[in-house]
Protein backbone atom coordinates (compact mmCIF):
# COMPACT_ATOMS: atom_id res chain seq x y z
CA MET A 1 -19.56 21.18 -12.40
CA GLN A 2 -20.01 17.53 -11.36
CA LEU A 3 -22.21 16.01 -8.66
CA ALA A 4 -21.15 12.85 -6.84
CA LEU A 5 -23.94 11.02 -5.01
CA ASP A 6 -23.79 7.85 -2.91
CA THR A 7 -26.66 6.43 -0.84
CA SER A 8 -25.64 2.77 -0.93
CA THR A 9 -25.94 2.18 2.82
CA ASP A 10 -26.86 4.08 5.99
CA ILE A 11 -23.92 6.36 5.17
CA ALA A 12 -24.79 8.88 2.47
CA SER A 13 -22.52 11.41 0.81
CA LEU A 14 -22.76 14.25 -1.70
CA ALA A 15 -20.01 16.30 -3.30
CA LEU A 16 -19.91 19.11 -5.83
CA LEU A 17 -16.76 19.57 -7.89
CA LYS A 18 -15.65 22.19 -10.38
CA ASP A 19 -12.40 22.13 -12.33
CA GLY A 20 -11.23 19.21 -10.23
CA LEU A 21 -11.74 21.01 -6.92
CA VAL A 22 -14.28 20.16 -4.24
CA LEU A 23 -16.71 23.06 -3.79
CA ALA A 24 -18.61 21.37 -0.96
CA GLU A 25 -19.20 17.93 0.50
CA MET A 26 -21.74 16.44 2.90
CA THR A 27 -21.50 13.00 4.53
CA TRP A 28 -23.94 11.75 7.14
CA ARG A 29 -25.65 8.69 8.60
CA THR A 30 -29.16 8.54 7.22
CA HIS A 31 -30.54 5.81 9.51
CA ARG A 32 -32.43 4.66 6.39
CA ASN A 33 -34.05 8.05 5.86
CA HIS A 34 -32.68 8.41 2.33
CA THR A 35 -36.06 9.28 0.86
CA ILE A 36 -36.66 12.32 3.05
CA GLN A 37 -33.06 13.50 3.46
CA LEU A 38 -31.40 13.24 0.05
CA LEU A 39 -33.06 16.05 -1.90
CA PRO A 40 -33.11 18.60 0.98
CA ASN A 41 -29.40 18.01 1.57
CA LEU A 42 -28.70 18.34 -2.15
CA GLU A 43 -30.55 21.66 -2.17
CA GLN A 44 -28.51 22.75 0.85
CA LEU A 45 -25.30 21.84 -1.00
CA PHE A 46 -26.34 24.02 -3.95
CA LYS A 47 -27.22 26.82 -1.54
CA LEU A 48 -23.87 26.63 0.23
CA THR A 49 -22.00 26.92 -3.07
CA GLY A 50 -24.31 29.44 -4.72
CA THR A 51 -24.88 27.03 -7.59
CA GLY A 52 -27.79 25.09 -9.06
CA SER A 53 -28.55 21.86 -10.82
CA ARG A 54 -28.55 23.61 -14.23
CA GLU A 55 -24.78 24.07 -13.88
CA LEU A 56 -24.11 20.34 -13.65
CA THR A 57 -22.14 18.78 -16.50
CA ALA A 58 -22.10 15.19 -15.18
CA VAL A 59 -23.45 12.98 -12.41
CA ILE A 60 -21.37 10.32 -10.65
CA VAL A 61 -23.27 7.79 -8.55
CA GLY A 62 -22.36 4.99 -6.16
CA LEU A 63 -23.94 1.78 -7.46
CA GLY A 64 -23.61 -0.36 -4.34
CA PRO A 65 -23.54 -3.07 -3.20
CA GLY A 66 -25.96 -1.79 -0.62
CA SER A 67 -29.49 -1.61 0.67
CA PHE A 68 -32.50 -1.71 -1.62
CA ASN A 69 -34.07 1.51 -0.37
CA GLY A 70 -30.87 3.54 -0.30
CA LEU A 71 -29.81 2.51 -3.77
CA ARG A 72 -33.29 2.92 -5.22
CA VAL A 73 -33.42 6.52 -3.97
CA GLY A 74 -29.87 7.51 -4.92
CA VAL A 75 -29.59 5.85 -8.31
CA SER A 76 -33.06 7.04 -9.31
CA ALA A 77 -32.16 10.63 -8.36
CA ALA A 78 -28.88 10.47 -10.28
CA LYS A 79 -30.52 9.01 -13.38
CA GLY A 80 -33.30 11.60 -13.17
CA LEU A 81 -30.79 14.45 -13.14
CA ALA A 82 -28.75 12.97 -15.99
CA PHE A 83 -31.84 12.39 -18.10
CA SER A 84 -33.52 15.75 -17.48
CA LEU A 85 -30.32 17.76 -17.96
CA ASN A 86 -29.03 15.56 -20.81
CA ILE A 87 -25.65 15.11 -19.15
CA PRO A 88 -23.37 12.05 -18.78
CA ILE A 89 -23.69 9.64 -15.89
CA VAL A 90 -21.01 7.37 -14.42
CA GLY A 91 -21.65 4.58 -11.91
CA ILE A 92 -18.91 3.45 -9.52
CA ASN A 93 -18.90 0.37 -7.28
CA SER A 94 -19.25 1.61 -3.68
CA LEU A 95 -16.71 -0.95 -2.46
CA GLU A 96 -14.10 0.79 -4.60
CA VAL A 97 -15.08 4.14 -3.10
CA SER A 98 -14.42 2.76 0.39
CA ALA A 99 -11.04 1.39 -0.66
CA TYR A 100 -9.78 4.36 -2.67
CA GLN A 101 -8.64 6.48 0.28
CA TYR A 102 -5.91 3.87 0.90
CA ALA A 103 -4.66 3.75 -2.70
CA ALA A 104 -1.39 5.50 -1.87
CA THR A 105 -0.33 2.86 0.66
CA GLY A 106 0.50 0.33 -2.05
CA LEU A 107 -0.98 -2.45 0.10
CA PRO A 108 -3.89 -4.63 -0.96
CA VAL A 109 -7.12 -2.99 0.21
CA CYS A 110 -10.14 -5.11 1.09
CA PRO A 111 -13.36 -3.11 1.58
CA VAL A 112 -16.02 -4.95 3.55
CA ILE A 113 -19.75 -4.35 3.96
CA ASN A 114 -21.69 -6.51 6.39
CA ALA A 115 -24.23 -8.56 4.44
CA GLY A 116 -25.70 -10.40 7.42
CA ARG A 117 -25.79 -14.11 8.27
CA SER A 118 -21.98 -14.26 8.62
CA GLU A 119 -21.56 -13.00 5.06
CA VAL A 120 -19.83 -9.90 3.73
CA ALA A 121 -19.73 -8.06 0.43
CA THR A 122 -16.12 -7.53 -0.51
CA ALA A 123 -13.54 -7.11 -3.28
CA MET A 124 -9.82 -6.35 -3.49
CA TYR A 125 -7.98 -3.30 -4.83
CA GLN A 126 -4.35 -2.24 -4.97
CA THR A 127 -2.08 0.32 -6.57
CA ILE A 128 0.42 -1.60 -8.72
CA ASN A 129 3.03 0.23 -10.80
CA ARG A 130 1.25 3.50 -9.95
CA GLU A 131 -2.02 2.19 -11.36
CA TRP A 132 -5.09 1.69 -9.18
CA ARG A 133 -6.55 -1.71 -9.99
CA GLN A 134 -9.24 -4.14 -8.89
CA THR A 135 -7.28 -7.30 -8.14
CA ALA A 136 -10.14 -9.56 -7.02
CA PRO A 137 -13.77 -9.45 -8.15
CA GLY A 138 -16.62 -8.28 -5.96
CA GLN A 139 -18.45 -11.10 -4.23
CA ILE A 140 -20.63 -12.03 -1.28
CA ILE A 141 -18.89 -14.68 0.79
CA THR A 142 -18.63 -15.87 4.37
CA LEU A 143 -16.07 -14.27 6.62
CA ASP A 144 -14.32 -17.63 6.97
CA GLN A 145 -13.92 -17.84 3.18
CA LEU A 146 -12.56 -14.30 3.07
CA CYS A 147 -9.95 -14.97 5.75
CA VAL A 148 -8.72 -18.05 3.88
CA GLN A 149 -8.09 -15.87 0.79
CA ILE A 150 -5.77 -13.44 2.62
CA LYS A 151 -2.15 -14.33 1.95
CA GLN A 152 -0.36 -11.03 2.65
CA LYS A 153 -0.69 -7.89 4.75
CA THR A 154 -4.00 -6.30 3.76
CA ILE A 155 -5.92 -3.17 4.76
CA PHE A 156 -9.52 -3.87 5.75
CA CYS A 157 -11.93 -0.97 5.57
CA GLY A 158 -15.60 -0.23 5.01
CA GLU A 159 -18.69 -0.83 7.13
CA PHE A 160 -18.64 -3.83 9.39
CA ILE A 161 -19.76 -4.73 12.89
CA PRO A 162 -17.53 -5.57 15.92
CA PRO A 163 -17.80 -9.38 15.54
CA ILE A 164 -16.35 -9.05 12.03
CA THR A 165 -13.49 -6.96 13.40
CA GLU A 166 -12.73 -9.61 16.01
CA GLN A 167 -12.60 -12.37 13.39
CA LEU A 168 -10.35 -10.32 11.11
CA LYS A 169 -7.97 -9.80 14.03
CA GLN A 170 -7.34 -13.54 13.98
CA LEU A 171 -5.31 -12.93 10.83
CA GLY A 172 -2.69 -11.32 13.07
CA GLU A 173 -0.16 -9.06 11.38
CA MET A 174 -1.70 -9.71 7.96
CA ALA A 175 -4.77 -7.65 8.90
CA VAL A 176 -4.48 -3.87 9.08
CA ILE A 177 -7.92 -2.83 10.27
CA ALA A 178 -8.87 0.76 9.54
CA SER A 179 -10.32 2.90 12.31
CA PRO A 180 -14.15 3.12 12.38
CA ILE A 181 -13.70 6.88 11.96
CA THR A 182 -12.65 6.24 8.36
CA ASP A 183 -15.61 4.05 7.41
CA LEU A 184 -17.43 7.01 5.82
CA ARG A 185 -17.52 6.80 2.03
CA ARG A 186 -16.69 10.37 1.06
CA GLY A 187 -18.37 11.81 -2.00
CA ALA A 188 -15.07 13.41 -3.00
CA PHE A 189 -13.43 9.99 -3.47
CA LEU A 190 -16.42 8.87 -5.51
CA ALA A 191 -16.07 12.03 -7.58
CA GLU A 192 -12.38 11.46 -8.30
CA LEU A 193 -12.99 7.90 -9.46
CA GLY A 194 -15.83 9.11 -11.65
CA LEU A 195 -13.79 11.95 -13.12
CA ARG A 196 -11.17 9.45 -14.26
CA ARG A 197 -13.80 7.69 -16.33
CA LEU A 198 -15.33 10.92 -17.59
CA ASN A 199 -11.95 12.22 -18.72
CA ALA A 200 -11.39 8.96 -20.61
CA GLY A 201 -14.77 9.31 -22.32
CA ASP A 202 -16.08 6.26 -20.47
CA THR A 203 -19.69 6.84 -19.41
CA ASP A 204 -22.74 4.70 -18.68
CA ASN A 205 -26.11 4.48 -20.40
CA VAL A 206 -28.62 6.34 -18.26
CA SER A 207 -31.41 4.00 -19.36
CA THR A 208 -29.70 0.72 -18.55
CA LEU A 209 -27.53 1.65 -15.53
CA GLN A 210 -28.56 -0.53 -12.58
CA PRO A 211 -27.62 -0.60 -8.88
CA ILE A 212 -25.92 -3.53 -7.15
CA TYR A 213 -28.07 -4.79 -4.28
CA LEU A 214 -26.93 -6.75 -1.25
CA ARG A 215 -28.55 -10.15 -1.48
CA ARG A 216 -27.82 -13.50 0.01
CA PRO A 217 -26.75 -15.73 -2.91
CA PRO A 218 -29.34 -18.38 -3.88
CA ILE A 219 -26.61 -21.04 -4.04
CA THR A 220 -23.62 -21.79 -1.86
CA GLN A 221 -21.08 -20.47 -4.34
CA ALA A 222 -19.87 -16.89 -4.07
CA LYS A 223 -22.08 -14.38 -5.83
CA LYS A 224 -20.25 -12.13 -8.27
CA LEU A 225 -20.90 -8.40 -7.93
């Protein structure tokens, strides 16, 4: 049984999987209450499924980019479980989790997280020849810089505020803006991405795995994520 855990932003999500099937999933807005909400909700998830942490065979965690407090709580909890249970851990970029629900469209997918001060954290993903790929690296850039990079019809998704939506609309038909209803990063999508790595024998070192924080870059060039 695998646990997927993502507390990168104000949206948190948990999912339990067994034999590739979702046993239960919880997604909610924490309003920055990660510290007091994560473990009780995890216990509730175990209760709903009649399972326990001792049955876990792997932990999959969203690494961000995201808030300091949310990532500190989530990544620390995931590493604690992996270390205490001596099970593998896999970290997945949370931007990819946001984008993955649109993999089947075949269009470029640009997940966006508001980073403040007219900047966004973003990357680019696309299914090419039936293979899900990252086609542009993660970075923190201004919205103007992002719009200049868009050369074809692209799906924009993730967590962003209305002014960002309005600026993206200036791209016209090249911008397919996902409904705000879909901005929740589901733990099940995180789990599927993690299972791909687990099945390939690709895991992370529990001691050295680190989150990706949202920070304003110290120089004017784009910050790589």
